[in-house]
mmCIF file of C-alpha atoms in Angstrom:
data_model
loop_
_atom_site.group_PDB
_atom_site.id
_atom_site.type_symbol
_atom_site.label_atom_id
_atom_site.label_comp_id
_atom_site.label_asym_id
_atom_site.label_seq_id
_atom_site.Cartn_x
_atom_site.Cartn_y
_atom_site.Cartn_z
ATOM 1 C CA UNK A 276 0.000 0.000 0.000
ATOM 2 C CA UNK A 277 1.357 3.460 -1.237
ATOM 3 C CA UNK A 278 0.141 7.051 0.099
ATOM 4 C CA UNK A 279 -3.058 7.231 2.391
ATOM 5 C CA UNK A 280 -4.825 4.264 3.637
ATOM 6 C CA UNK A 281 -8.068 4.509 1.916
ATOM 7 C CA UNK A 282 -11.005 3.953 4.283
ATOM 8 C CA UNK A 283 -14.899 2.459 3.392
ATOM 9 C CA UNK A 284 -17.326 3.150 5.896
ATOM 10 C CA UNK A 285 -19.636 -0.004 5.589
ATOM 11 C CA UNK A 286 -23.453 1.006 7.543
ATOM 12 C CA UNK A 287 -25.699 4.471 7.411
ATOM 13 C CA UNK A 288 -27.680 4.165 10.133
ATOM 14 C CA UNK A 289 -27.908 6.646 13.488
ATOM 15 C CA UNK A 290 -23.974 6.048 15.171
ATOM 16 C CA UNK A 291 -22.800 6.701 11.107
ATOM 17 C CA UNK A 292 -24.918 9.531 10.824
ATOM 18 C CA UNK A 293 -24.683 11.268 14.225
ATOM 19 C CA UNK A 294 -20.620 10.249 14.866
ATOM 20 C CA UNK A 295 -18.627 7.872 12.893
ATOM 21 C CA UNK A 296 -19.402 9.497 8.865
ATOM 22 C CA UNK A 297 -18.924 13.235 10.599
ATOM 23 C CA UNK A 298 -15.676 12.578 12.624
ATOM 24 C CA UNK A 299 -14.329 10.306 10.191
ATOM 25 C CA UNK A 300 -14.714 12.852 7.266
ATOM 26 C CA UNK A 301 -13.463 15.461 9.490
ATOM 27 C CA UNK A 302 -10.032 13.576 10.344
ATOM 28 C CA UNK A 303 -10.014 12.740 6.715
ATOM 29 C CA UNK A 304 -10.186 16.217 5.445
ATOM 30 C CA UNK A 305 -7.079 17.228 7.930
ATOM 31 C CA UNK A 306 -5.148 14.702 6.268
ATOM 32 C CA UNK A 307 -5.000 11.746 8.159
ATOM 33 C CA UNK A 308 -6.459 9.289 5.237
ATOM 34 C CA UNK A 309 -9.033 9.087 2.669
ATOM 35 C CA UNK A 310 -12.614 8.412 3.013
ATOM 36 C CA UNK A 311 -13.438 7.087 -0.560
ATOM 37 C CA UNK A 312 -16.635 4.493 -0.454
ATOM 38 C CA UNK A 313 -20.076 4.267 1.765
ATOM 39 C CA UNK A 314 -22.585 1.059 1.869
ATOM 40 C CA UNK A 315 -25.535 0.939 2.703
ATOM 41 C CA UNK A 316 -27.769 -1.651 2.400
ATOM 42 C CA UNK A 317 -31.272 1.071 2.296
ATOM 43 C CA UNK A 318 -32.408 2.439 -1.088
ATOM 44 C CA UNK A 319 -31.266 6.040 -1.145
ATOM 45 C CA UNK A 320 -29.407 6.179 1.769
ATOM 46 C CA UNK A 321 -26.002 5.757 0.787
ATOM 47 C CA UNK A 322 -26.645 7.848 -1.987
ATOM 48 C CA UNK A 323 -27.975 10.486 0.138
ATOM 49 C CA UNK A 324 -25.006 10.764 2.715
ATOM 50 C CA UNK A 325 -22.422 10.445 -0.048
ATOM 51 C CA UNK A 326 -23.488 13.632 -1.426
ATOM 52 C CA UNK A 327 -23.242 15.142 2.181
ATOM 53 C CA UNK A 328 -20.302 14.628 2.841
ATOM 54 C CA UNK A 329 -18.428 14.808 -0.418
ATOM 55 C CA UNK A 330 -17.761 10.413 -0.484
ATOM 56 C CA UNK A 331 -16.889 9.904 -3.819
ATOM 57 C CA UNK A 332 -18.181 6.378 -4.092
ATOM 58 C CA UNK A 333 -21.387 4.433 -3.043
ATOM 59 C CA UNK A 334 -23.359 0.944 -2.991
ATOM 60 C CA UNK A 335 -26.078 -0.532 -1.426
ATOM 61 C CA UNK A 336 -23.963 -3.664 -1.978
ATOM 62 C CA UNK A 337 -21.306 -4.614 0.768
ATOM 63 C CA UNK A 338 -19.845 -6.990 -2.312
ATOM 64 C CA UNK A 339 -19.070 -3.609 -3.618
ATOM 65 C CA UNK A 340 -16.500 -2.868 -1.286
ATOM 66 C CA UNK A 341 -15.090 -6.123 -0.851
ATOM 67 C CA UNK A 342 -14.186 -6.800 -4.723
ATOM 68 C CA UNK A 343 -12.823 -3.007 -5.010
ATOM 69 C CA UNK A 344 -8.860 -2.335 -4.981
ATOM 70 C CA UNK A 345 -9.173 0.837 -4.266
ATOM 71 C CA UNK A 346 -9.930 0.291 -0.477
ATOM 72 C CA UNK A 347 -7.550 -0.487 2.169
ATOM 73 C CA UNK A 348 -9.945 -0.896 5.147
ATOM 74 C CA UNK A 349 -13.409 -0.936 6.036
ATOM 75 C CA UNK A 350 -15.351 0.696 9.176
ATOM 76 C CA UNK A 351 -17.885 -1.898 9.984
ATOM 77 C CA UNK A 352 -21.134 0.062 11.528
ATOM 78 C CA UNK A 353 -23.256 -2.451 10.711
ATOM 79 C CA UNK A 354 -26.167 -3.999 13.416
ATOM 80 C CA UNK A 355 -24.522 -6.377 15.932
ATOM 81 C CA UNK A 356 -25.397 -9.509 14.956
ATOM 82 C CA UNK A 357 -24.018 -8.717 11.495
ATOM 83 C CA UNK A 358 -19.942 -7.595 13.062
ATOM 84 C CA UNK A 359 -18.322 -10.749 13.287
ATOM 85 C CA UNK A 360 -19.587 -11.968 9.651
ATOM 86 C CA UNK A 361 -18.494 -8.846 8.228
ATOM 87 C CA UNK A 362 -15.489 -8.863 9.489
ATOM 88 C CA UNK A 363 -14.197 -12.035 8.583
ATOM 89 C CA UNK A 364 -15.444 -11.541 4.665
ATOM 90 C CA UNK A 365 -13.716 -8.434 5.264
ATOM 91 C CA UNK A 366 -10.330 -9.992 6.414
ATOM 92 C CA UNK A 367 -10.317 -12.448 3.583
ATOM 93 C CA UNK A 368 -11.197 -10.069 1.124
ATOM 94 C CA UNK A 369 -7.847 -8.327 2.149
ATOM 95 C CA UNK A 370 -8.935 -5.493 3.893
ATOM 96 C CA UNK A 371 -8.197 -3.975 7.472
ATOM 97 C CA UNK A 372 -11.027 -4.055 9.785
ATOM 98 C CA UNK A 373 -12.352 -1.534 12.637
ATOM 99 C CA UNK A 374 -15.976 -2.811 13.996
ATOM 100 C CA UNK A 375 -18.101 -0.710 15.613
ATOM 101 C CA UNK A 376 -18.788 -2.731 19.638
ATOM 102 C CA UNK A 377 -19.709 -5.654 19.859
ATOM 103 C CA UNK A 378 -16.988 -7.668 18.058
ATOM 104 C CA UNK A 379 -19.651 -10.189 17.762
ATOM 105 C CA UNK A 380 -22.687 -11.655 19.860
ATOM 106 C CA UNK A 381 -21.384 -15.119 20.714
ATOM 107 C CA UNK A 382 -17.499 -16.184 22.050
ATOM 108 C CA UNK A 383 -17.274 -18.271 19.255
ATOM 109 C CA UNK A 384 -18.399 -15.946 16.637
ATOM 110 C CA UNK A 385 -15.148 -13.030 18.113
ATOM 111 C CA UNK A 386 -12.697 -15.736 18.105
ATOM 112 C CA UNK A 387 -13.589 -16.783 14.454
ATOM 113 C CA UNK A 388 -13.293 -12.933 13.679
ATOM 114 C CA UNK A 389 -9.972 -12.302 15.489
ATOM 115 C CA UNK A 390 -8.425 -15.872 13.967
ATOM 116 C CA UNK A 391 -9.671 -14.697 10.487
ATOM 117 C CA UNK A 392 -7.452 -11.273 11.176
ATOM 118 C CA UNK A 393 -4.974 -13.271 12.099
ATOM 119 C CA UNK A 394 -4.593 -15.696 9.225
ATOM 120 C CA UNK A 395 -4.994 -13.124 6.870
ATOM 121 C CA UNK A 396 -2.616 -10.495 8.547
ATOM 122 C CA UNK A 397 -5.062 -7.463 8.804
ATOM 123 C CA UNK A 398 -5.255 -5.242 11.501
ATOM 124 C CA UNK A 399 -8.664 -5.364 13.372
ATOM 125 C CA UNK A 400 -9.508 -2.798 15.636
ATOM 126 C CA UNK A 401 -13.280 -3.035 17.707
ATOM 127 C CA UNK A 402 -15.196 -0.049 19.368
ATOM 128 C CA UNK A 403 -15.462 1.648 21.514
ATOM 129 C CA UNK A 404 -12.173 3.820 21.290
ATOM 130 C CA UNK A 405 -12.343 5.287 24.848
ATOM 131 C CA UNK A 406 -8.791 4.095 25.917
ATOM 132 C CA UNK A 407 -7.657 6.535 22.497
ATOM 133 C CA UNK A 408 -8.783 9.509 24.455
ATOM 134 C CA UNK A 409 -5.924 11.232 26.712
ATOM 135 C CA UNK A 410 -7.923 11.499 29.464
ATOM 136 C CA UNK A 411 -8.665 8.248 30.117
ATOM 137 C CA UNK A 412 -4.911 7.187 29.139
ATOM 138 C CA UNK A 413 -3.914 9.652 31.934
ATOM 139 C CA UNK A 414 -6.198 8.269 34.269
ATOM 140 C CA UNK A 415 -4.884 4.598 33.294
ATOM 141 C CA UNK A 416 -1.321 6.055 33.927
ATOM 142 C CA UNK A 417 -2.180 7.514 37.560
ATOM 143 C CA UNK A 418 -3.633 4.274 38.839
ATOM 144 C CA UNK A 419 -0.845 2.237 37.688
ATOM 145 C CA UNK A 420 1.475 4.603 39.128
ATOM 146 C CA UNK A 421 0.266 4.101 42.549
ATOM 147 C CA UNK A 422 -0.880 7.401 43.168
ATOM 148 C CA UNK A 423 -4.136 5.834 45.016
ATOM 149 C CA UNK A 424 -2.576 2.843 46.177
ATOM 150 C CA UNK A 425 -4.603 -1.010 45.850
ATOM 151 C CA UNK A 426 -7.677 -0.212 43.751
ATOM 152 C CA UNK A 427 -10.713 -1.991 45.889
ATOM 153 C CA UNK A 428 -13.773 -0.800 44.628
ATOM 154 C CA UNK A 429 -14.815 0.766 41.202
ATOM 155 C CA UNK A 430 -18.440 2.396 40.873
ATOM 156 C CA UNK A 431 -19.340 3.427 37.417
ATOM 157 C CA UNK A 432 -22.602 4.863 35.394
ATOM 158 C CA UNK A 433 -23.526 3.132 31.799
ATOM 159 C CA UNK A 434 -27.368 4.257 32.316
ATOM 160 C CA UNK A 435 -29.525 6.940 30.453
ATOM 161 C CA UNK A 436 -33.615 7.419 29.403
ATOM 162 C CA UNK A 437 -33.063 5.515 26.491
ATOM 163 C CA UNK A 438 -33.104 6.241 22.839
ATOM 164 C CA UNK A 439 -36.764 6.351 22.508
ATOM 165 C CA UNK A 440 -36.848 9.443 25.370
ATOM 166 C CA UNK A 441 -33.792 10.937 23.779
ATOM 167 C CA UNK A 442 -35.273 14.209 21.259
ATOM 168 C CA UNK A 443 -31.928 14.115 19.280
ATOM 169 C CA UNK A 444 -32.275 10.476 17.932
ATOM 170 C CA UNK A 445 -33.075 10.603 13.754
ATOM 171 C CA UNK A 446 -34.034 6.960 12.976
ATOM 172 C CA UNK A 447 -36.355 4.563 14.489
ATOM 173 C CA UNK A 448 -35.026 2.916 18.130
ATOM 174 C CA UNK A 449 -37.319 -0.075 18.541
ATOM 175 C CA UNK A 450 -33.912 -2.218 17.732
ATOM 176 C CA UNK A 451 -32.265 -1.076 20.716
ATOM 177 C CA UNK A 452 -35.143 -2.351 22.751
ATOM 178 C CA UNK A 453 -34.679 -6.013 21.264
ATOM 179 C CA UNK A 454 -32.619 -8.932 21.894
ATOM 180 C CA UNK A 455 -29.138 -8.311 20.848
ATOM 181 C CA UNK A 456 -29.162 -4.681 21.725
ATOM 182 C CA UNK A 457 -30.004 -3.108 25.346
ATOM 183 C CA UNK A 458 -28.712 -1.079 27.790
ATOM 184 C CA UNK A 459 -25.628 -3.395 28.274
ATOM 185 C CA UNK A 460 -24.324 -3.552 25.004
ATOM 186 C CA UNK A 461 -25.420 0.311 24.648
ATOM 187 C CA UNK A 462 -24.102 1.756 27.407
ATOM 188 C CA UNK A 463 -22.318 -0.379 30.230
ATOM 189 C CA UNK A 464 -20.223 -1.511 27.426
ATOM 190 C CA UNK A 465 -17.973 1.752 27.856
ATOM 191 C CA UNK A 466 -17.563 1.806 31.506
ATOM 192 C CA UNK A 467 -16.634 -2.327 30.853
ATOM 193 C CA UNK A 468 -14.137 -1.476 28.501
ATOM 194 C CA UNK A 469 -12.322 1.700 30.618
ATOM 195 C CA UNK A 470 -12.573 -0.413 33.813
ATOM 196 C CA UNK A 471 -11.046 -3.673 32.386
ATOM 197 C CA UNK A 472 -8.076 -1.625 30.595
ATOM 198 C CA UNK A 473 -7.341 0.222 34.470
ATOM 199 C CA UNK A 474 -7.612 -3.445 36.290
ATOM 200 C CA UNK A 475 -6.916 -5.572 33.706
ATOM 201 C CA UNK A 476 -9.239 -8.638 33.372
ATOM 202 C CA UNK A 477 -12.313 -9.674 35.451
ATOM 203 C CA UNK A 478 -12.441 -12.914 37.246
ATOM 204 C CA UNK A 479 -15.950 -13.640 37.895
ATOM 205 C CA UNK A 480 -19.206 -11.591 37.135
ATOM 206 C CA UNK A 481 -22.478 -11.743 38.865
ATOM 207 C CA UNK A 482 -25.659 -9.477 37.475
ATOM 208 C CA UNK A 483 -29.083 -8.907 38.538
ATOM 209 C CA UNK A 484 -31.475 -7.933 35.062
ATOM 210 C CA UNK A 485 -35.300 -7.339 34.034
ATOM 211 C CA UNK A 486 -37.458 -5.580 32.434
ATOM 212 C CA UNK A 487 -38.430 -2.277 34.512
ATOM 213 C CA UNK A 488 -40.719 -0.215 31.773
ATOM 214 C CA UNK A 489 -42.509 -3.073 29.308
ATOM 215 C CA UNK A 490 -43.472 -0.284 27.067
ATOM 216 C CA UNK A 491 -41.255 3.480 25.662
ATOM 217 C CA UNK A 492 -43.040 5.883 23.567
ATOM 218 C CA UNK A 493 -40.534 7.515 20.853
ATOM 219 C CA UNK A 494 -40.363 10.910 21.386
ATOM 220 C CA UNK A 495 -38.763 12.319 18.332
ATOM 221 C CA UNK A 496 -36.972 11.352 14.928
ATOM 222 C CA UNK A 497 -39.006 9.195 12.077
ATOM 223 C CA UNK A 498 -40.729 7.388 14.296
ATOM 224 C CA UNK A 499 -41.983 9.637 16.671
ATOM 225 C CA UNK A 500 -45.247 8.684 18.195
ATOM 226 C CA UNK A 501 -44.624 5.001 17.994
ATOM 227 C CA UNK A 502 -44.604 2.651 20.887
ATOM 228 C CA UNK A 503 -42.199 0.142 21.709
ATOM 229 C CA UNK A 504 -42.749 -3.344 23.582
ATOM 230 C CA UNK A 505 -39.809 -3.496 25.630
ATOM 231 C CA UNK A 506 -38.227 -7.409 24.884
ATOM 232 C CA UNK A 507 -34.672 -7.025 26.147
ATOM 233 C CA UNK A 508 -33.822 -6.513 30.397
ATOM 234 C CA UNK A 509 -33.708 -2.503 30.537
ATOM 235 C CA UNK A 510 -32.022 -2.274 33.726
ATOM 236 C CA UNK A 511 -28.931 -4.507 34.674
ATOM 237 C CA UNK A 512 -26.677 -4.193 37.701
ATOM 238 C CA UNK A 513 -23.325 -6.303 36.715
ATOM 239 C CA UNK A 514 -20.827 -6.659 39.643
ATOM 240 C CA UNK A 515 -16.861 -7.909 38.826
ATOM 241 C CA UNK A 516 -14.772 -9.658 41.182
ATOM 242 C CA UNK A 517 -10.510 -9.131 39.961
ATOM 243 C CA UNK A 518 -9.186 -11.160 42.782
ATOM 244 C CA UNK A 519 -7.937 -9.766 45.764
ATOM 245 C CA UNK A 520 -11.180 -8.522 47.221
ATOM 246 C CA UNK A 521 -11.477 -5.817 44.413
ATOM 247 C CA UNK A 522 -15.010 -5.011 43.056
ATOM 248 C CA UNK A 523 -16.883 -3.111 40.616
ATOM 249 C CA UNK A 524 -20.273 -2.211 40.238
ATOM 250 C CA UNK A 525 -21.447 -1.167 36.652
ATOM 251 C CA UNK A 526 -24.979 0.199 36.061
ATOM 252 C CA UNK A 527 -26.505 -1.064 32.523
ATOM 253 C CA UNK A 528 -29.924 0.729 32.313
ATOM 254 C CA UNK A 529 -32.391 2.598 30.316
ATOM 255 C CA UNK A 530 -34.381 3.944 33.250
ATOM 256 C CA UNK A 531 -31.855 6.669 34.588
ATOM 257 C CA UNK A 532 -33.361 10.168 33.200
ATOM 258 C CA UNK A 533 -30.899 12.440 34.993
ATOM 259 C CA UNK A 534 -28.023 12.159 37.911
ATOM 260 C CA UNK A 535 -25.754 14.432 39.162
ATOM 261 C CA UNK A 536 -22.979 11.896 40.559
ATOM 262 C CA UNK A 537 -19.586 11.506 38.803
ATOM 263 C CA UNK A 538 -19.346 8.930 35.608
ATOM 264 C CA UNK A 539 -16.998 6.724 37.343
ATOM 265 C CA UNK A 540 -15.322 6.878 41.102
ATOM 266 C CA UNK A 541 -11.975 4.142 41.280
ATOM 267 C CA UNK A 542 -11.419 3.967 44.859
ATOM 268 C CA UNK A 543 -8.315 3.047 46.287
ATOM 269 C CA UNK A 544 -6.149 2.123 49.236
ATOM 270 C CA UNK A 545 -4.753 5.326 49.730
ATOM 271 C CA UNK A 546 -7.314 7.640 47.241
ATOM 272 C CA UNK A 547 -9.851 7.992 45.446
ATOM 273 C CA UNK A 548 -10.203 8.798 41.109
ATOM 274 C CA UNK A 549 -13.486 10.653 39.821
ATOM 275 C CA UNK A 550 -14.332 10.752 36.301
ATOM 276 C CA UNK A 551 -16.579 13.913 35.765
ATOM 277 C CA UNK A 552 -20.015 13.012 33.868
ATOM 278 C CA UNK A 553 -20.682 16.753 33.048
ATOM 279 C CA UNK A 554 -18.636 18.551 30.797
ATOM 280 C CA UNK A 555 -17.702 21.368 32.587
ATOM 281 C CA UNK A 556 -16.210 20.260 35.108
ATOM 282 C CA UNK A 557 -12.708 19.191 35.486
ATOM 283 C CA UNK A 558 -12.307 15.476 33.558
ATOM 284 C CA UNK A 559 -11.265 13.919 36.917
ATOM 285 C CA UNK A 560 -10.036 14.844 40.633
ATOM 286 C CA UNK A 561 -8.560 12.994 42.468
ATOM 287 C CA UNK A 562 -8.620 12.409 46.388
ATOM 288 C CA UNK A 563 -5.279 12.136 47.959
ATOM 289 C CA UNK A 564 -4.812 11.178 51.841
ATOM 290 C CA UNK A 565 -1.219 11.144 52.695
ATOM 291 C CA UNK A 566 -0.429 11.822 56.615
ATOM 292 C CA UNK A 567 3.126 11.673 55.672
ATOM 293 C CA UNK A 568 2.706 14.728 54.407
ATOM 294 C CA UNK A 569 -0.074 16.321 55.524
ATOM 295 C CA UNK A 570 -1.954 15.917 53.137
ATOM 296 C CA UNK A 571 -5.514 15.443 52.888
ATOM 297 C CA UNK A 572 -8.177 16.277 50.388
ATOM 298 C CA UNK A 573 -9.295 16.579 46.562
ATOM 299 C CA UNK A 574 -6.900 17.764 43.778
ATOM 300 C CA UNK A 575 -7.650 18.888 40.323
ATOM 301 C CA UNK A 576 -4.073 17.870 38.184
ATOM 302 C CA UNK A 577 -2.417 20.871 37.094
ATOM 303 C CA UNK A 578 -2.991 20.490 33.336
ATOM 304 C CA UNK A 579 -6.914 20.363 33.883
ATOM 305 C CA UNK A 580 -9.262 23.112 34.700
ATOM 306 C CA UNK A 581 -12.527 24.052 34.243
ATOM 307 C CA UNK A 582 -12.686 21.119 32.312
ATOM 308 C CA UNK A 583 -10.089 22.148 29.703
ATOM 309 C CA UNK A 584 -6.710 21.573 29.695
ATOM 310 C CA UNK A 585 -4.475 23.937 31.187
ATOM 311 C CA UNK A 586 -2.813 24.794 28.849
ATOM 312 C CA UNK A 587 -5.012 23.488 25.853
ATOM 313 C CA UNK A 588 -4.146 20.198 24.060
ATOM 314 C CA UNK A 589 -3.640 20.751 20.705
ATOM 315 C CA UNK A 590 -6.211 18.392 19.114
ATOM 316 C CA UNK A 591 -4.803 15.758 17.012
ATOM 317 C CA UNK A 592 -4.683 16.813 13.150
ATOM 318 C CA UNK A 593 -6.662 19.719 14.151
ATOM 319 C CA UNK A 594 -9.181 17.632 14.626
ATOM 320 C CA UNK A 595 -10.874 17.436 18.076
ATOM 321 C CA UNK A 596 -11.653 14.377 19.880
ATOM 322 C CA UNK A 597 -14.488 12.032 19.055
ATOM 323 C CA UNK A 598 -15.610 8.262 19.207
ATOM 324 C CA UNK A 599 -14.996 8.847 15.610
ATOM 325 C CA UNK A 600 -10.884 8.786 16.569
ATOM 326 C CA UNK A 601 -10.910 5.738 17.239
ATOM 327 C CA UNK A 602 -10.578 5.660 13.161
ATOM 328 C CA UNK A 603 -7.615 7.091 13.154
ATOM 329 C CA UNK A 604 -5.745 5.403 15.606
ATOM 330 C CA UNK A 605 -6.611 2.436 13.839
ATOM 331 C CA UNK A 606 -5.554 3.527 10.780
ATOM 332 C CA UNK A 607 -2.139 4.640 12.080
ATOM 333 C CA UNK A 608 -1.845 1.127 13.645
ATOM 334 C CA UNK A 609 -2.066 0.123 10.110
ATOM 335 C CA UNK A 610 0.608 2.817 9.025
ATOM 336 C CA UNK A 611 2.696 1.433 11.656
ATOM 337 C CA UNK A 612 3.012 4.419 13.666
ATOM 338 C CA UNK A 613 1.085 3.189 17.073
ATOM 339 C CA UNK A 614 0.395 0.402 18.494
ATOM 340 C CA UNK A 615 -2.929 -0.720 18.394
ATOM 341 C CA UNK A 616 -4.637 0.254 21.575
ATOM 342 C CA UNK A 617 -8.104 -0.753 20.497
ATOM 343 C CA UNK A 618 -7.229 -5.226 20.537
ATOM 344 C CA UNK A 619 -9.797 -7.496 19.476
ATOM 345 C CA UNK A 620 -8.827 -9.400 22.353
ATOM 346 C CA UNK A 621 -10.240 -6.537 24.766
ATOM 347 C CA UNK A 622 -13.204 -6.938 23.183
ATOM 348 C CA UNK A 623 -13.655 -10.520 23.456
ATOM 349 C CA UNK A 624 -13.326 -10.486 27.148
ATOM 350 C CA UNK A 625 -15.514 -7.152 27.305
ATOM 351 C CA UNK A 626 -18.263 -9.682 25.068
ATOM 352 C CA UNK A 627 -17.654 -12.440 27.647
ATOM 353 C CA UNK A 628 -18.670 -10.309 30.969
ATOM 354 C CA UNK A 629 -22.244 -9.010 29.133
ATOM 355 C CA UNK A 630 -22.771 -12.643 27.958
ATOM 356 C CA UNK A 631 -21.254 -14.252 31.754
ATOM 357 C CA UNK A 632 -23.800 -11.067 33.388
ATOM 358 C CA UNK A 633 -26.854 -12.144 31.071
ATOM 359 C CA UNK A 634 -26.219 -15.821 32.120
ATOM 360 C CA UNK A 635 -25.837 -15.175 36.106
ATOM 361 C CA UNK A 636 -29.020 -12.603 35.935
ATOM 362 C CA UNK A 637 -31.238 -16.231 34.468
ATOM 363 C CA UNK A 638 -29.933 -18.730 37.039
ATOM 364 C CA UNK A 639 -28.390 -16.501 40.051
ATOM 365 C CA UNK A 640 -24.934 -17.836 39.867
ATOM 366 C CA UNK A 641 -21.686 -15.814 39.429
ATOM 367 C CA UNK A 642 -19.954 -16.701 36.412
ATOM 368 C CA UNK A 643 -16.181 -17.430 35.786
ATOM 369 C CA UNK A 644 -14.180 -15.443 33.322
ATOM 370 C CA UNK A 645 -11.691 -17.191 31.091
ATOM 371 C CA UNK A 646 -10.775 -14.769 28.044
ATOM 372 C CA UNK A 647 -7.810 -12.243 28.926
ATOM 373 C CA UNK A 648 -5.860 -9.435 26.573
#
């Protein structure tokens, strides 16, 4: 491959529309590759989004992308249950892969998709690209530096209305209200994914799960007006066991309609870690207690204030920070300059503890964890 890795985005539907097509065109217009194909399997669609956002090609026909030359990888934003089979025709058809979460719905189905990269030496990168963002990375950093000591109990928020409450959302949200979707996969997969990269990998899960609101009314977008029978659990509670008497708690809900408490609170032997949930405020504090020096109380790190970075970061290729990025960090693990953050093998694991909470919430037993990255 000479010049700029050529990039396909594969899938039109509300994440392309709303993030990925947006922030990967944006990246793409600084420089950092080409965007030259869209698919999309709905009459129109493809057609439609191409012409907004200057793509020069498009197909209703993912066959399309995989027989052209002229495309080095593919962003896979299709539905769930479609990830792992796209990206293993992907893969074979010679083309690097990043997948929108989950890498697949079943264990089997991920390891057939990472094998498949494997064999046919393509880089596969899977959503959600969290651990991309310097925050995050920082964070990461300060709890493996020690600053809080032992971590022994993680708290963290993957809960909102839902996206038939939400007046923003475009397309019609009965899917996410159906098996293979939810709150879990939604939502509490991000908090899964940031906790897992801090503590490494879970040993055992245990989840309680139903179905709190049978029935959501959409409030905006194409189907506004419509109602929705509720068919997949809309409020989990997942707990993780890491050995050594350290715990999380992750809510997985679509029944939270407002909270003021922080995103995410790591608590430690000797501290404690907030991640902010509102913008504004600083993107995490942290609570130091150290009688050595006399030293006791909440600390904002010197480069963050006010929730911007003191001074500013310089956003990468201009470009500021989105889920989107995780795009380009994939395709610079391609170019070969950074390593691939974003492993398959994260994913897997992250795809084990929904399926391992799903399982526990049906027959009230914990489940062990066997998958690591």
């Amino acid at each position: 491959m000479s010049g700029k890795t050529r990039v396909a985005i594969l899938g039109g539907g509300d994440v392309a529309q709303h993030t990925y097509i947006p922030g990967t065109v944006r990246q793409a217009a600084a420089g950092a590759f080409e965007v030259v194909a869209l698919c999309d399997m709905v009459p129109g669609r493809a057609e439609s989004l191409a012409c907004r956002y200057g793509i020069p090609r498009h197909t209703t026909r993912f066959d399309d992308l995989l027989a052209d030359p002229g495309i080095d990888a593919i962003v896979n934003l299709t539905p769930p249950t479609f990830h792992a089979e796209a990206i293993v025709r992907s893969v074979e058809a010679g083309k690097h892969v990043y997948s929108e979460k989950t890498i697949a719905t079943t264990l089997t189905d991920a390891d057939r998709a990472i094998e498949a990269a494997r064999r046919a030496g393509k880089v596969l990168a899977v959503a959600p690209a969290l651990m991309t963002h310097p925050d995050l990375r920082e964070v990461q950093r300060l709890i493996a530096s020690g600053i809080i000591g032992k971590v022994c109990y993680v708290r963290a928020r993957g809960s909102h209305p839902g996206p038939a409450w939400l007046l923003d959302y475009r397309t019609d949200p009965t899917w996410f209200y159906q098996p293979g979707a939810g709150p879990v996969v939604d939502l509490a997969i991000y908090p899964l994914t940031y906790i897992t990269a801090f503590l490494g990998p879970a040993k055992r899960v245990f989840a309680f799960s139903g179905i709190a609101i049978p029935e959501r009314e959409v409030r905006a977008g194409e189907a506004r007006g419509k109602t929705i029978r509720v068919g997949i659990d809309d409020n989990t509670q997942i707990l993780l066991d890491f050995g050594e008497a350290c715990f999380a708690h992750i809510d997985a809900t679509f029944v939270v309609f407002s909270s003021k408490g922080p995103r995410c609170e790591i608590a430690g032997s000797r501290g404690v870690i907030n991640l902010a949930a509102e913008p504004d405020d600083p993107p995490f504090e942290v609570f130091i207690d150290d009688p050595d020096r006399a030293f006791r109380g909440w600390v904002t790190p010197e480069k963050v204030y006010r929730g911007r970075l003191n001074p500013p970061r310089e956003p990468r290729d201009q470009v500021e920070w989105s889920l989107a990025s995780g795009v380009g960090h994939f395709v610079r693990a391609i170019e070969g300059t950074e390593e691939l953050i974003l492993r398959p093998e994260h994913a897997r694991h992250v795809l084990e503890i929904i399926l391992g909470a799903y399982a526990s919430a049906t027959d009230g037993h914990a489940r062990d964890l066997v998958t690591t990255f």
